Tab-separated table of C-alpha atoms in Angstrom:
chain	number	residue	atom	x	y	z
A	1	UNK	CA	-26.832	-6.734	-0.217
A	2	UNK	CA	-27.466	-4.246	-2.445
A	3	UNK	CA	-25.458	-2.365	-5.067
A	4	UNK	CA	-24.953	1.165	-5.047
A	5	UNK	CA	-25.415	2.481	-8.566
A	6	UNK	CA	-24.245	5.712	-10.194
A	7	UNK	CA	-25.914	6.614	-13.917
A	8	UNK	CA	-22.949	6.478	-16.232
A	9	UNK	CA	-23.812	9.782	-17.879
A	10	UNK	CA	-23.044	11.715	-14.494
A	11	UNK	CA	-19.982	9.525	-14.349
A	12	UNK	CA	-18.879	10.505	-17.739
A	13	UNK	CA	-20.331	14.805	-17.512
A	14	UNK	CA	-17.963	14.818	-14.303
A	15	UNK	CA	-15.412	13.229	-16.431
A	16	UNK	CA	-15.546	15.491	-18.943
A	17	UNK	CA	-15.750	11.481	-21.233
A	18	UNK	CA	-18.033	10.068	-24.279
A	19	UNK	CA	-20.785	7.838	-23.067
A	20	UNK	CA	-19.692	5.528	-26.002
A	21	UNK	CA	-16.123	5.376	-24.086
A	22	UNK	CA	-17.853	3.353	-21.818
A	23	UNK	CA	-19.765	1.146	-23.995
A	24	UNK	CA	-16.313	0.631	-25.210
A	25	UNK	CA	-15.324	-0.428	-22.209
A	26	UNK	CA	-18.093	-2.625	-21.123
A	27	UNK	CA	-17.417	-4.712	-24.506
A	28	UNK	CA	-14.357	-5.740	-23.725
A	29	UNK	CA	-15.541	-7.120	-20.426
A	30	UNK	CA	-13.042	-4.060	-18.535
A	31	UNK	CA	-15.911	-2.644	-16.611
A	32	UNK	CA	-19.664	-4.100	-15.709
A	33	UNK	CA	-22.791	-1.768	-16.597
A	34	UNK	CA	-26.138	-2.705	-15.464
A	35	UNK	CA	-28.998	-1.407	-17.852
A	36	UNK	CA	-32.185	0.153	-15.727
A	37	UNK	CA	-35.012	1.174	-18.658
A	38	UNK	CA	-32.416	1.245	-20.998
A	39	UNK	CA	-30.300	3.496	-19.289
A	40	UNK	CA	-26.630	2.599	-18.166
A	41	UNK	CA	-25.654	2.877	-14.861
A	42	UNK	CA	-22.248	1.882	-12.905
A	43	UNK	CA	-21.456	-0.026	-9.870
A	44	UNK	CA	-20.057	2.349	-7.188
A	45	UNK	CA	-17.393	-0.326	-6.170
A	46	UNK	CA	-15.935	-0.586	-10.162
A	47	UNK	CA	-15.385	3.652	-9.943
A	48	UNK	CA	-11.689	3.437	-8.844
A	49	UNK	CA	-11.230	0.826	-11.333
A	50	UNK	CA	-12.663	3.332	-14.183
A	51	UNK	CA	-11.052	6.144	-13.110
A	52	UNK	CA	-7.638	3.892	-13.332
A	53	UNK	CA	-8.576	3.244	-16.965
A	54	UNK	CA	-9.969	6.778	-17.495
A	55	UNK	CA	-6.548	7.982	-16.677
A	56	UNK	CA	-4.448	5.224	-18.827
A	57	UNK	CA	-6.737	5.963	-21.716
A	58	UNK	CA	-6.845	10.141	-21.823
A	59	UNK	CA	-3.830	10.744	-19.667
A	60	UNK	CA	-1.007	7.821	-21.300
A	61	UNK	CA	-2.447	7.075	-24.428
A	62	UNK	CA	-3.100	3.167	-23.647
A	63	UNK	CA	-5.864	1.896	-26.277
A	64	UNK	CA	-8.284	-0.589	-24.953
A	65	UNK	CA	-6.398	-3.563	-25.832
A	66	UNK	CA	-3.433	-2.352	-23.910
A	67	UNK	CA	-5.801	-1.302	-21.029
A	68	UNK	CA	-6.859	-5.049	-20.995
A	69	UNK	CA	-3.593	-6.143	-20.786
A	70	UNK	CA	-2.102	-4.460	-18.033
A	71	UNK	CA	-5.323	-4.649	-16.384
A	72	UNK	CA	-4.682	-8.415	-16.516
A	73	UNK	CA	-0.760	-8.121	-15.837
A	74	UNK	CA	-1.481	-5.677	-12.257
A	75	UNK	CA	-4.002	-8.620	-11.314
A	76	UNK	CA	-1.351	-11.477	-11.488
A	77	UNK	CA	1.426	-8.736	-9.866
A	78	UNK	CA	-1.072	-8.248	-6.818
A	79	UNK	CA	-1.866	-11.992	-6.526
A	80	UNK	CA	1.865	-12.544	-6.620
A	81	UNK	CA	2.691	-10.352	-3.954
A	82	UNK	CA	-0.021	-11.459	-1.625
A	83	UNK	CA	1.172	-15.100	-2.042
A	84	UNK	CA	5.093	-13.316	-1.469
A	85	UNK	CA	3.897	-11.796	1.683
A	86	UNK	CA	2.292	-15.421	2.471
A	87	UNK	CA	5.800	-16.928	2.294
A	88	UNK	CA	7.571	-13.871	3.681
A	89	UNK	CA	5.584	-14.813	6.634
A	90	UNK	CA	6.215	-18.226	6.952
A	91	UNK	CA	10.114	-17.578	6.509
A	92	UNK	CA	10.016	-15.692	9.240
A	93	UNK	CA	9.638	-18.542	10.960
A	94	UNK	CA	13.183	-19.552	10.480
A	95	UNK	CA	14.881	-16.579	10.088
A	96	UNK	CA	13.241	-13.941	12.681
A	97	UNK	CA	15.169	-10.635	10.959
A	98	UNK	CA	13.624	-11.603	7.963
B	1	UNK	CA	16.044	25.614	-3.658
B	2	UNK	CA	17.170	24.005	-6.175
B	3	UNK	CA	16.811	24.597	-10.217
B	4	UNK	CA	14.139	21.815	-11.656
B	5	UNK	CA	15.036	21.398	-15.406
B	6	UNK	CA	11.561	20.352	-17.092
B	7	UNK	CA	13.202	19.970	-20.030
B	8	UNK	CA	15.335	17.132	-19.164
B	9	UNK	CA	13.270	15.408	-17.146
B	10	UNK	CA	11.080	15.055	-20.244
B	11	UNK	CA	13.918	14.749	-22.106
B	12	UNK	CA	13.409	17.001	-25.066
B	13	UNK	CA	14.917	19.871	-26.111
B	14	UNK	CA	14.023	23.769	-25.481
B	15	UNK	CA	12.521	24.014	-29.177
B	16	UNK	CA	10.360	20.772	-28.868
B	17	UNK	CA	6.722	20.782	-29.955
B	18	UNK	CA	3.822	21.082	-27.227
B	19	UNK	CA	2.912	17.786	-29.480
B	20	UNK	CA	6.582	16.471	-28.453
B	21	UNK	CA	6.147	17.185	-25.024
B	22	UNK	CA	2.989	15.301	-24.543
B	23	UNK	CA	4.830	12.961	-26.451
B	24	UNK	CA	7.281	12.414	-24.237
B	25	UNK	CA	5.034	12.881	-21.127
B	26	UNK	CA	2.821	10.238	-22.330
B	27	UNK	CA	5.669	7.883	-22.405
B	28	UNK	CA	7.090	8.358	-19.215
B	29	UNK	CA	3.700	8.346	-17.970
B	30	UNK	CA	3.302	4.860	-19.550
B	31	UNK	CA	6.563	3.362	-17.339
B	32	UNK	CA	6.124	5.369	-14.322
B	33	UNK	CA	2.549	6.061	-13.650
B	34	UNK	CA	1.704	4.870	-9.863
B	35	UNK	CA	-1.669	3.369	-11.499
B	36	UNK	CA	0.915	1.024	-12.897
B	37	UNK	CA	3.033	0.689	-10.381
B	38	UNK	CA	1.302	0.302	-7.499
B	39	UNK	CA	3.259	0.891	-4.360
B	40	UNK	CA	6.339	1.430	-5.453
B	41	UNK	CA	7.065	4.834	-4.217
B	42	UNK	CA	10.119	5.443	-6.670
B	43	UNK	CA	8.127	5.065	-9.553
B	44	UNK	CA	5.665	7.830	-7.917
B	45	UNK	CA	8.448	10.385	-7.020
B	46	UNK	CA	9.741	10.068	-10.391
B	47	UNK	CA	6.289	10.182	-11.665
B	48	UNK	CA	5.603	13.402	-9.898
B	49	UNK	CA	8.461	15.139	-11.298
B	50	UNK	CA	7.598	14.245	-14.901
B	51	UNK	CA	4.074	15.472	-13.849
B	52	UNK	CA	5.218	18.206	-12.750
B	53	UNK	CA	7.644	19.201	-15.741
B	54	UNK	CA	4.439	18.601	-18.387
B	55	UNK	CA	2.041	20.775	-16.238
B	56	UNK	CA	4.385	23.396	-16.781
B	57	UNK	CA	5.683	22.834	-20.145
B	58	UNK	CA	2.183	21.806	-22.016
B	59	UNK	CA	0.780	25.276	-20.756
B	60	UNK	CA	2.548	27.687	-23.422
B	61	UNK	CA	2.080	30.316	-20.429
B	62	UNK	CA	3.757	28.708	-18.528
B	63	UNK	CA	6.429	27.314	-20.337
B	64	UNK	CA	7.204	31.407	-21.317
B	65	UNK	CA	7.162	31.989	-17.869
B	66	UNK	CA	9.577	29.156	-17.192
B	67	UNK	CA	11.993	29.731	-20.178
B	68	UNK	CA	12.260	33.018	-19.408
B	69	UNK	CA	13.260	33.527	-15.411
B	70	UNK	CA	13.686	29.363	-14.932
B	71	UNK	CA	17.161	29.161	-15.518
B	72	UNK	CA	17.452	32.060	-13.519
B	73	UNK	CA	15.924	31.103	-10.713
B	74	UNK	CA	18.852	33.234	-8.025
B	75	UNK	CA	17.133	36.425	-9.318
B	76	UNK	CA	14.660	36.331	-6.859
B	77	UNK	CA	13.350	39.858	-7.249
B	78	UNK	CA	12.526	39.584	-10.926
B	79	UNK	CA	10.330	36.384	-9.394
B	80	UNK	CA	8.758	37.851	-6.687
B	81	UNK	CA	7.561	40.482	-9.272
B	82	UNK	CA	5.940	37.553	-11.139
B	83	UNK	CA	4.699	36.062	-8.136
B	84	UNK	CA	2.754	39.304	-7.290
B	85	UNK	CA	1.604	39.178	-10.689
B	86	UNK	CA	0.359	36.014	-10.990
B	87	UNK	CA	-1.531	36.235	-7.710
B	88	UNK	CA	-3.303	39.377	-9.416
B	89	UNK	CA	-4.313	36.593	-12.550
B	90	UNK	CA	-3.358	33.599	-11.762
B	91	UNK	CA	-2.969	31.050	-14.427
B	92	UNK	CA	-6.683	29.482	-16.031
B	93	UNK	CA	-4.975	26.523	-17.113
B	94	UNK	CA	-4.310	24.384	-20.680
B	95	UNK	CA	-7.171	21.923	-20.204
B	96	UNK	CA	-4.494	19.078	-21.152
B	97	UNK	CA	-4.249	16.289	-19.403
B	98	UNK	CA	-5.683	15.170	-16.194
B	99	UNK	CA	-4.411	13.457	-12.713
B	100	UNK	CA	-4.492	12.199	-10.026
B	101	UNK	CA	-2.110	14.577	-7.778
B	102	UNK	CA	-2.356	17.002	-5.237
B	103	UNK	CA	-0.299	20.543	-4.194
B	104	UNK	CA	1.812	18.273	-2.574
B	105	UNK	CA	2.756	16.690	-5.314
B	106	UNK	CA	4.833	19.515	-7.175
B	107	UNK	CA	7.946	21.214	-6.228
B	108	UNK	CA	8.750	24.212	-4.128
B	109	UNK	CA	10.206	25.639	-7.333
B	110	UNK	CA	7.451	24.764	-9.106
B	111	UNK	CA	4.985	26.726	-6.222
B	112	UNK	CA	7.016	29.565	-5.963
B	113	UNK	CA	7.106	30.297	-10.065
B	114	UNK	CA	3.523	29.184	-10.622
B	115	UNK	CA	1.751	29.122	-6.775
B	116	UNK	CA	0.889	25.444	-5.948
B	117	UNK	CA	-0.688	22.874	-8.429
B	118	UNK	CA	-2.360	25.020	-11.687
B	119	UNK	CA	-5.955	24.140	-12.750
B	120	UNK	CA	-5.469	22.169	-15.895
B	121	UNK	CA	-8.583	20.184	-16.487
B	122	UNK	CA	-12.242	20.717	-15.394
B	123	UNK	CA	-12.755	16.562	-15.569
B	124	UNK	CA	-13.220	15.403	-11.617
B	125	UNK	CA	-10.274	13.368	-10.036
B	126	UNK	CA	-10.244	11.536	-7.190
B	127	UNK	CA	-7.534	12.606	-4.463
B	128	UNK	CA	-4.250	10.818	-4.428
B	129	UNK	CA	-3.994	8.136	-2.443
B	130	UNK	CA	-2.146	7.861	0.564
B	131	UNK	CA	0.093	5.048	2.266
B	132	UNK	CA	0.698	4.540	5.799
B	133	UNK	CA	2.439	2.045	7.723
B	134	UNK	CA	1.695	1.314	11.162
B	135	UNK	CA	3.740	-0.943	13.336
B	136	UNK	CA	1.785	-3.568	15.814
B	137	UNK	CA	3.459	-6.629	18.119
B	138	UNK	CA	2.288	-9.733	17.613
B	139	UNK	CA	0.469	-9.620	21.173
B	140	UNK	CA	-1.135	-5.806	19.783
B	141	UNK	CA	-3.043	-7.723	17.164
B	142	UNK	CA	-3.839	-10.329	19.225
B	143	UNK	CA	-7.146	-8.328	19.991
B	144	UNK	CA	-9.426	-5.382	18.531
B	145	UNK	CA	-8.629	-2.188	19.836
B	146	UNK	CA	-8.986	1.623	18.350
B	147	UNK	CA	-5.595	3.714	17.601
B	148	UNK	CA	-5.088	7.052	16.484
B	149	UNK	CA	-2.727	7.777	13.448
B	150	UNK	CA	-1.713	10.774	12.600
B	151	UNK	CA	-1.077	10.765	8.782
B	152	UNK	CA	-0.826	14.299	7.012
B	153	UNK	CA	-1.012	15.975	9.935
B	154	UNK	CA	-4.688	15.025	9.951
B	155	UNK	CA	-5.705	12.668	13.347
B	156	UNK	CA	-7.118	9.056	11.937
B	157	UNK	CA	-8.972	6.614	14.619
B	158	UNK	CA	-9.146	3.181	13.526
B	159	UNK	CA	-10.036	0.271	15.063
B	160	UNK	CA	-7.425	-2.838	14.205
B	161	UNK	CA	-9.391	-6.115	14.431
B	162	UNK	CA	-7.601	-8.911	16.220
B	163	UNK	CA	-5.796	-11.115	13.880
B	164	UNK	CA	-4.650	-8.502	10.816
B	165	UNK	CA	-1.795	-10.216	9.342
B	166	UNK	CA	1.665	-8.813	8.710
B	167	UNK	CA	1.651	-6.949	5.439
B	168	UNK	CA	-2.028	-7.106	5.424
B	169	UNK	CA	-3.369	-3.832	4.072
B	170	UNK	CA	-6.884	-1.951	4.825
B	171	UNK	CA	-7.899	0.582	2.829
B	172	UNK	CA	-9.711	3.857	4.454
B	173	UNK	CA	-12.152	5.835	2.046
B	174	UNK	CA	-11.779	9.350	1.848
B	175	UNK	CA	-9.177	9.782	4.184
B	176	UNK	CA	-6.379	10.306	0.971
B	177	UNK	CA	-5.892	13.567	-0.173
B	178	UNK	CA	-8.480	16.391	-1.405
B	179	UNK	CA	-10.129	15.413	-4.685
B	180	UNK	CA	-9.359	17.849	-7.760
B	181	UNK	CA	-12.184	19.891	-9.670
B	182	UNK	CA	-14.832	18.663	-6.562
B	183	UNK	CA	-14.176	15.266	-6.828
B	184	UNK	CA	-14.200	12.220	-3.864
B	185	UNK	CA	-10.821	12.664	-1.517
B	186	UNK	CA	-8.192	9.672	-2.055
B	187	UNK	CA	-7.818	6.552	0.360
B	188	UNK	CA	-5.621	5.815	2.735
B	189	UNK	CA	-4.172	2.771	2.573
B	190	UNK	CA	-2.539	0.823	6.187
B	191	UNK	CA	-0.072	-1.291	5.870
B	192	UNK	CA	0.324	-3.013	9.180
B	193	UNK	CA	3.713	-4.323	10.088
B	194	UNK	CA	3.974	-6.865	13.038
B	195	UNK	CA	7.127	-7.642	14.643
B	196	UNK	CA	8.470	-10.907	15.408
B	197	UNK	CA	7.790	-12.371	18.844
B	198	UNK	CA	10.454	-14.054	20.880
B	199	UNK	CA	8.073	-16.600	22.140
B	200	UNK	CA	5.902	-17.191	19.660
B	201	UNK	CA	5.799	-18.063	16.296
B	202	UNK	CA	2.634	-17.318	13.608
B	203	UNK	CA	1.658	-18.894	10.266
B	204	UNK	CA	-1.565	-18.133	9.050
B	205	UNK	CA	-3.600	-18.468	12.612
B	206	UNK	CA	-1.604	-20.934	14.108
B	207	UNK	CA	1.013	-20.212	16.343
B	208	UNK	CA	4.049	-22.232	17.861
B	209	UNK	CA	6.251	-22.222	20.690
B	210	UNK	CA	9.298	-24.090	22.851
B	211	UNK	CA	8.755	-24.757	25.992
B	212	UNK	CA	11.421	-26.546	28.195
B	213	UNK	CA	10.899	-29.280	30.619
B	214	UNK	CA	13.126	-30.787	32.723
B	215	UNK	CA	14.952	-34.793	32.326
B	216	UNK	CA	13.100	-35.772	35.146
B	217	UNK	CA	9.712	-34.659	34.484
B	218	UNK	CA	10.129	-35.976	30.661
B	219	UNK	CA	11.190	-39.066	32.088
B	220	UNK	CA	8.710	-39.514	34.500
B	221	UNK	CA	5.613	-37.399	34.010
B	222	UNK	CA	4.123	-34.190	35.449
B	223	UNK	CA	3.021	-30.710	35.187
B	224	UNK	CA	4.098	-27.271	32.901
B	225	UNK	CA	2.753	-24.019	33.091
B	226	UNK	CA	2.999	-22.814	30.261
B	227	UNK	CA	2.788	-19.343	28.503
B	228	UNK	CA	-0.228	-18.883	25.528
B	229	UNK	CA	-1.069	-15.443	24.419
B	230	UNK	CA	-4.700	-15.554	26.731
B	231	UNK	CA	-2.645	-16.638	29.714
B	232	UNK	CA	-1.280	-18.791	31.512
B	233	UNK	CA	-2.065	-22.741	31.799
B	234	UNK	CA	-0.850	-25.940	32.950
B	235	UNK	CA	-0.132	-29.218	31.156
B	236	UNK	CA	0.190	-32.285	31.823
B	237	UNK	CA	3.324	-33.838	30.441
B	238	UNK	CA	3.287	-37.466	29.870
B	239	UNK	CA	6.052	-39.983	31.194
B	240	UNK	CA	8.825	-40.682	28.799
B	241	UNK	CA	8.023	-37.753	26.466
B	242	UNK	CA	10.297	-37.825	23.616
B	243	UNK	CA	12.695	-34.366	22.769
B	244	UNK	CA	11.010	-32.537	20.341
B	245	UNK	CA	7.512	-33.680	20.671
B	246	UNK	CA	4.927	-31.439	19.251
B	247	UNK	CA	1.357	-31.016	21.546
B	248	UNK	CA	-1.585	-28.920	19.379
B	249	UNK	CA	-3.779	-26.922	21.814
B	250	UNK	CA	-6.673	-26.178	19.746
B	251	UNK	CA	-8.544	-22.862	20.172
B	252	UNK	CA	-5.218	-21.501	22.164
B	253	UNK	CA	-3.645	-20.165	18.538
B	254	UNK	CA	-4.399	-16.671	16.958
B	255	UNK	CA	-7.557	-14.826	16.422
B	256	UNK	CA	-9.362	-15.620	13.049
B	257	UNK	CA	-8.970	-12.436	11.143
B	258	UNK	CA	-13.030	-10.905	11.393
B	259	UNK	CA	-13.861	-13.927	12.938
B	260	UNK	CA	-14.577	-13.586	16.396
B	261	UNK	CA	-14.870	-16.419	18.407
B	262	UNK	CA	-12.665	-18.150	16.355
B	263	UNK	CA	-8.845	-18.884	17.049
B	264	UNK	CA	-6.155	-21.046	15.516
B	265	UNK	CA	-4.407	-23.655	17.523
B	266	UNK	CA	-0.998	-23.053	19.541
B	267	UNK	CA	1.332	-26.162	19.194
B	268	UNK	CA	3.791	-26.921	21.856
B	269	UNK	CA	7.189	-28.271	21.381
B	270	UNK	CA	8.735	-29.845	24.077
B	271	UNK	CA	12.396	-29.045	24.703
B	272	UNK	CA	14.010	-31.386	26.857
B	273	UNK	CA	16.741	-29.488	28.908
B	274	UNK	CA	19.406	-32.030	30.173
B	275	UNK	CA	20.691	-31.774	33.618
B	276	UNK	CA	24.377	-29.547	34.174
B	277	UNK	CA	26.721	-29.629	37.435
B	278	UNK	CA	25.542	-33.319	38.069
B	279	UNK	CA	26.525	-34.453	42.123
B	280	UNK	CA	29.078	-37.702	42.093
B	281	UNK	CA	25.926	-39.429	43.367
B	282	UNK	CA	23.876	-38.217	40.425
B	283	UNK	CA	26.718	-39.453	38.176
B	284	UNK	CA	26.672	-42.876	39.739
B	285	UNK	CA	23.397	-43.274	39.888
B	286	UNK	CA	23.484	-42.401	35.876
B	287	UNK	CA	26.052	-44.940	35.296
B	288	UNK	CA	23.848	-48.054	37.457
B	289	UNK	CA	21.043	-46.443	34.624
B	290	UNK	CA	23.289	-46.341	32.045
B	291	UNK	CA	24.581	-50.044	32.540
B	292	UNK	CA	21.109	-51.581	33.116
């Protein structure tokens, strides 16, 4: 299968963003960049995830480190609420109005 | 229409700083921000209001605008002027801060004084995303088959495969709303709901089910026809069956979620259903059982 690949300087020109942001980014193991003669370039699939961290960076002020965190924190929430909705399922087993 | 005030929903005060206000914006945005909160639709509202109150107030043109006929919003002829004026130049926006929201997203008192959602930044955002739920039976998932939503007023066919679970989401791309500054439209995200079955039960692709069968034939032996969600079928019952005994039909359960072809298994519980209105004979004959 292959991976659909967007050049990270139209990513960050449309983002009105530093290319270095990025780098930034792909340092602390937040995003993945694959490197095609030297040039970065983005997977398609990780742009809602970069736009999510575009908007905690400019738009709430969250420095990287924070960024990791709750990036880490929103993982563990939606892996708890699958496994809730797992066992929300079951219970309705036994209680039907559940 | 109601009166919005900005200034406490950021709560600052009329002679705060635009630093102050993005101050406070930023903070709010930092608890209430739907990127971290992610479907919880309180959050959002609240979100949009505090959106909605910096947008105005970070935009000194606006925030003159606001401070000067806000509070007196009844005097709807001094607006109107404005209104007519600002359609003549509308607003070219502060270039603050971006996000992720829609003309929907702001106030009718914030569309009549300033005519939908400004223009702040020139950065490209995706469209907000949109939620849906849509409710199926148990036997409705049971196979694939297209629907047609309606969601925004916009008509959405989707195909539901057989087997989506309930709560199970699906994301649609592009079918959120409108991007901002030319940018990709939002998802939509379906959140299917199934409702319980009275006959069945499911967990995971299994299901389950009661059927009754008489004293006699648990007793002796026989034949059930017995309900599964591809039909009808008979089963043998074996002699002396105990109450509550549990047969697994494999292959008779639920559809494998993108699987097709493969199902979960059904199990069976037998219910033994004791005779009522028993004939004197019955009774003796009971009692020559009984004292055996």
């Amino acid at each position: 299968m292959q991976t659909e690949l967007i050049p990270a300087k139209v990513f960050c020109a449309s983002h009105a963003i530093e290319q270095s942001f990025i780098q930034t980014l792909f340092e602390s193991g937040l995003i993945d960049i694959t490197f095609i003669e030297e040039a970065p370039f983005l997977p398609a699939a990780q742009l809602e995830q970069l736009e999510r961290i575009v908007r905690m960076y400019f738009e709430m002020d969250i420095n990287v480190e924070g960024i990791e965190t709750i990036t880490h924190l929103l993982h563990s929430m939606h892996s708890m609420q699958q496994e809730m909705n797992v066992l929300k399922n079951r219970l309705r087993l036994y209680e039907p109005g559940f | 229409m109601d009166f919005v005030d900005y200034y406490k929903i950021l709560g600052v005060d009329k002679q705060a700083s635009v630093e102050d206000i993005k101050k406070a914006y930023r903070k709010l945005a930092r608890k209430l921000h739907p990127d971290l909160n992610p479907n919880d639709k309180e959050a959002h509202k609240k979100f949009q209001e505090v959106n909605e109150a910096n947008e105005v107030l970070s935009d000194p043109e606006k925030r003159k605008k606001y401070d000067q006929y806000g509070k007196d919003w009844q005097h709807a002829d001094q607006f109107e002027q404005a209104k007519q004026s600002r359609q003549q130049q509308p607003f070219s926006g502060s270039g603050s801060f971006g996000g992720n929201y829609g003309e929907e997203d702001f106030s009718d008192f914030f569309s009549s004084m300033f005519g939908g959602s400004g223009n702040r930044s020139q950065a490209k955002f995706k469209g907000q995303d949109y939620n849906a739920e849509l409710q199926l039976s148990l036997r409705d998932a049971y196979t694939t088959h297209p629907k047609t939503l309606t969601v925004n007023g916009k008509n959405v066919r989707i195909t539901i495969p057989a087997g989506v679970e309930n709560g199970q989401v699906i994301k649609l791309k592009g079918y959120g709303a409108p991007g901002r500054n030319g940018g990709p439209a939002g998802e939509l995200f379906i959140t299917f709901v199934i409702a319980s079955d009275t006959k069945f039960k499911r967990m995971g692709n299994d299901l389950y089910s009661t059927e009754e069968i008489d004293l006699y034939t648990a007793l002796l032996g026989g034949e059930k026809i017995i309900d599964t969600l591809s039909g009808k079928i008979k089963m043998e019952v074996k002699p002396e069956v105990q109450n509550g005994t549990k047969i697994r039909l494999k292959g008779k359960g639920y559809p494998v979620y993108k699987k097709e072809g493969e199902f979960g298994d059904l199990y069976v519980t037998w219910q033994v259903k004791l005779p009522t209105n028993l004939t004197e004979k019955q009774k003796e004959i009971f009692r020559e059982l009984s004292a055996s």
